[in-house]
């Protein structure tokens, strides 16, 4: 991601300063003073020379290349949650049965009550009224108590009922409720205790007998889902019996099914009651009686469930009757508490609000997540009853009763949050006397402020490994308060910023309906916070898009996006939310189009923030993806032109987003018209022109997908082109055409772009080297002829032994640039088809040879898909019995009904709306072959097999027999980009360095190591100048599998990178004392190319290895010392021709130079320009024309000046900061032969050496050389030290001579390896000095690498 993603968020989202635990209670100012003093003390204690500290600072200031998230992370999205927070089935309790068995005035015979005894039922003393009136009053009060929690339910009372009345009541409510939940409340205070057989008691009609009612029958009547409340003695017996009877019902149901259906006279079998959907709440366990305290109501359990605040306050006052907590508060005063339950500004309303928050918090922290969701989020009435059940457990536990529930809940009566409730009640009740007697104003409780502070403390140290914050449910409750909403949203945003796990927790606790409703708020100060929270939610769970569209809440984000007062970062969050709303959701796209989202995004394109521009482009791409109306609106708004301006952006993610948006624009056209075809083809052409050579794999992957959309838009045209290419790749010669499958020796698979380039050069060489005409020219033949000695691959630095007449004029026909323009194909391909189709296929062929394997694989899949479709069409025509050849004239004109017309894909024609002008044979499946004498024939043993069974190459996606569409290639760019919003976005202190982190100390160790190497290098340079040392200390000799060709030392270690033709090896001292190969890996270059240059970047920290090959490709490797993996790769110079295909041309391959401060990579070779590459933006910075016919042999750059040497001996200096036309500032022409080494040293000096053994020292301010040194022997290999006044050469005397730049004095010579029987050095083809130390590595053609160090006398 771009670096701007780490910029601090707006002031509305402040991040608390990071504090350690022992500084946590200091004020911020005191904390800053202490840290400042600690830093001063640390500086005084750290004894280091002043001169030594400055270079360390310089190391810190050096930028790091290829260290963005796109280089460090796999391009994958965050793992999306599977909506565990969203209830799959929302339920509602629609019917309530209130069964009250009181028989007022008559106590049950099996319970002896105390005197005095608890008498109140539903806060009414039944003995104060006549029995019937008392019963009706109790029933009415109980209904009103339930109606407070569920006012819309259907209530039915059954007062002192019979069995039949209960049956009719239960069956009637179940019938009307259908699949919704029914509540059965049973008050059995006037009947005996439940029986051990699972029976409760009711009455007969005359109230002279108690009649048992079996729970088994009640289950049958109530059905499922249901909830049962038992307020009677020994209620736990009913819970146990209920479970047994439910299992019996299920067994009987299974038996009836096995028996063949319902019993005689029955109809359809009812479903058995499911125990999982039935909830039970019982007042006490199976061996307990209800409390009889006269100060408490007789139906204490029911009172707790239906009037919790009243019971809680009375119990609190009774428990603290000494007055220490609630002074001078009497029970009768509790009835006078002012306020309403629904008004949170009053005492009663705030107490109810606090109670809800505390019980929710207790449940969320003690219950499993699925149980919490089922009991506290699925049904409003059930949630209320279970909140109140927690209070019932606490109060009844204090009265020696244990309430029972099913599902069973863990004990919560001693949870610490109850102490917070007691404190809140005490603070509120302490104001009651003054409110009632002196009419004072109620002061709101500080409960929620204190809980928010506790939550903030948790956030200062919170992480995924810690237990979740207890206060999270309280934070959600605070969102309902306007007074604390801003702070609560701020803290909630910080919590969600901790990661996807935090978002999942917040969703599971019930955040969604709260923040969804807040989108209806018009408060502008809430906009940044709400947008941030919604961005976090949608980054983890994109299914919320439907809720936003359904409630029209997406308009909130449209408003934020158009608000000029919003910061770009806030707008970025908003546009991400909108892109999530429209992604893959047709209704969301319709709403966005109606809301003018396209125009809004286009108007914001001028914003400088790269992440904002990236998501504007992504939002547009997702908006019109497969949406014809949105595409039409975009065309009228000139959206493609606006997006094309982003193709030149300096941020790769922005360019990739623009390519994605243009690709979906092309893919959204469902009906092809001439205007649509012209527009899409122009877009594709400009994409290839601007993006084909892009340095970012993100961008090139999106380009492949876009080209796939282009191919799918014109399938027949590309199949015809692929047919022509296949014919030529099958060995077409001198205008003679043969069918794709007519020859039994032809290759059935598609010829790759690499094979094509090799075959093309081989065709040019046939007349010179006398290759038999029977050979096909494939890569296999080329390799075989190379093994036989027919062809010789030119060695690095010398001309090819094959003198090819005329190859020089067609030298670049084997380059990637020629492949992009299809110049490597004959007129049978290039002259017949329109340039657009040639460019698309050529671009895909170039991408097939991409240095990045994923890009190459994707492009190969697209090309293979075209080829397979073409072969499938041939097979279909063969099966249909259509056998006729298509002549050349038929390719250019077609006798269609009405009038003849040319094929739409031919050169010079404009594309029609539909491909109706194609030949009939092509419309039927590309019938026939080019030429009149050949027809398509298929081997009989393959005619009945699927195409993939006999194709030479594996395919990406099979072509189904019924014409089904293949899936095609896709990328994870969108998911990976969205992953940014699931990471930490509120790191205000990210620029601050943690001085105690492991990363910091590891970096400091590297800086100290670098300083030691620099000091050692300075001592060695001084010794050389004094003449007190020799370069003859053999550090080691390593044998490698293949002859080495390129060497490179890591600047601050002795690790040596060795490159063979197509692999890289690292030679180091680990794990033993002597150098050995520690790691090796393949570079991944093509068979016809080889590695010609190695460079280290980011060497002051964890270095990267840059490998350049002679086909113009560059690959960057990370972890080369342990487990190498490719960071990125791109084609730096596509016009480069591999040395093996260069013919008589002298080529040194691709040469590279690196500038760490500027993050510039310079590449040159046998090309017309020197290319400067900006590695931070991964784009070409500029091209410097070399104005020479010779190849570049060496590059070196320092402080804005670039030096380049050439094969003809010239040395040219460029100021790459100047415009390219005037960049060349000097040219030296004293060398007469190829320059082997070139280095820029301090003081404006340049040192160069050529194959004559002549070394010259130059001053960039003078035209002529300062010093000329001669070795008097032709040099095969030569290297100059970057900072020390020495150079080394391997001459024709078969020895390495070590020379001083002062008068050319020979310091020492090396001919043999160390040891008594040391072997003579093999022919050296490469010498390389260490960039800092005076160490030399020599690579021999006998596959040995020798390393020599400096030894003082």
Short mmCIF file of N, CA and C in Angstrom, two decimals, residues 82 96 148 187 221 235 258 328 362 376 415 494 496 554 614 777 842 1018 1030 1073 1082 1129 1157 1202 1217 1300 1315:
data_model
loop_
_atom_site.label_atom_id
_atom_site.label_comp_id
_atom_site.label_asym_id
_atom_site.label_seq_id
_atom_site.Cartn_x
_atom_site.Cartn_y
_atom_site.Cartn_z
N UNK A 82 -17.92 -15.63 8.88
CA UNK A 82 -19.08 -16.29 8.29
C UNK A 82 -20.37 -15.87 8.98
N UNK A 96 -48.84 -15.06 24.57
CA UNK A 96 -48.46 -15.30 25.97
C UNK A 96 -49.67 -15.89 26.69
N UNK A 148 -45.10 -4.55 29.33
CA UNK A 148 -44.01 -3.58 29.29
C UNK A 148 -42.83 -4.09 28.46
N UNK A 187 -48.26 -19.91 37.36
CA UNK A 187 -48.19 -19.53 38.77
C UNK A 187 -48.94 -20.60 39.56
N UNK A 221 -49.50 -29.78 23.34
CA UNK A 221 -50.38 -28.66 23.03
C UNK A 221 -49.59 -27.41 22.64
N UNK A 235 -39.98 -26.26 41.53
CA UNK A 235 -40.15 -26.08 40.08
C UNK A 235 -39.11 -26.83 39.28
N UNK A 258 -41.62 -45.02 11.35
CA UNK A 258 -41.27 -46.37 10.95
C UNK A 258 -42.52 -47.22 10.74
N UNK A 328 -31.37 7.04 55.06
CA UNK A 328 -32.70 7.63 55.23
C UNK A 328 -33.62 7.37 54.03
N UNK A 362 -22.84 -8.76 32.07
CA UNK A 362 -22.63 -10.02 32.80
C UNK A 362 -22.87 -11.21 31.88
N UNK A 376 -30.05 -13.57 24.15
CA UNK A 376 -30.05 -12.13 24.38
C UNK A 376 -30.15 -11.31 23.10
N UNK A 415 -20.99 -11.97 40.30
CA UNK A 415 -20.19 -11.28 39.28
C UNK A 415 -19.79 -9.90 39.78
N UNK A 494 -11.60 2.93 18.12
CA UNK A 494 -10.27 2.45 18.51
C UNK A 494 -10.27 0.95 18.76
N UNK A 496 -12.34 -1.29 17.33
CA UNK A 496 -12.45 -1.96 16.03
C UNK A 496 -11.15 -1.90 15.26
N UNK A 554 -27.00 4.14 2.69
CA UNK A 554 -25.84 4.43 1.86
C UNK A 554 -25.77 5.90 1.47
N UNK A 614 -7.04 5.69 -5.30
CA UNK A 614 -7.14 4.25 -5.56
C UNK A 614 -8.56 3.76 -5.35
N UNK A 777 12.42 -25.99 -36.77
CA UNK A 777 12.78 -24.72 -36.17
C UNK A 777 12.20 -24.50 -34.79
N UNK A 842 -0.06 -9.76 -29.00
CA UNK A 842 1.35 -9.51 -28.74
C UNK A 842 1.61 -9.11 -27.30
N UNK A 1018 38.48 1.70 5.83
CA UNK A 1018 39.36 2.87 5.85
C UNK A 1018 40.78 2.48 6.25
N UNK A 1030 49.24 -6.81 1.16
CA UNK A 1030 49.09 -7.51 -0.12
C UNK A 1030 47.70 -8.14 -0.16
N UNK A 1073 33.55 -22.04 9.35
CA UNK A 1073 34.50 -20.92 9.25
C UNK A 1073 34.91 -20.60 7.82
N UNK A 1082 16.95 -20.95 -8.50
CA UNK A 1082 16.84 -20.60 -9.91
C UNK A 1082 16.28 -19.20 -10.08
N UNK A 1129 9.39 -8.44 -10.10
CA UNK A 1129 10.15 -8.57 -11.34
C UNK A 1129 9.45 -7.80 -12.45
N UNK A 1157 20.05 6.34 -2.14
CA UNK A 1157 19.32 7.55 -1.71
C UNK A 1157 18.20 7.93 -2.65
N UNK A 1202 25.86 9.96 -13.86
CA UNK A 1202 25.87 8.58 -14.33
C UNK A 1202 26.97 8.43 -15.36
N UNK A 1217 19.60 14.25 -13.63
CA UNK A 1217 18.64 15.21 -13.09
C UNK A 1217 18.19 16.21 -14.14
N UNK A 1300 48.32 -0.95 -8.11
CA UNK A 1300 47.98 0.31 -7.46
C UNK A 1300 47.72 1.37 -8.51
N UNK A 1315 48.31 -23.60 -0.49
CA UNK A 1315 48.56 -24.98 -0.10
C UNK A 1315 49.84 -25.49 -0.74
#
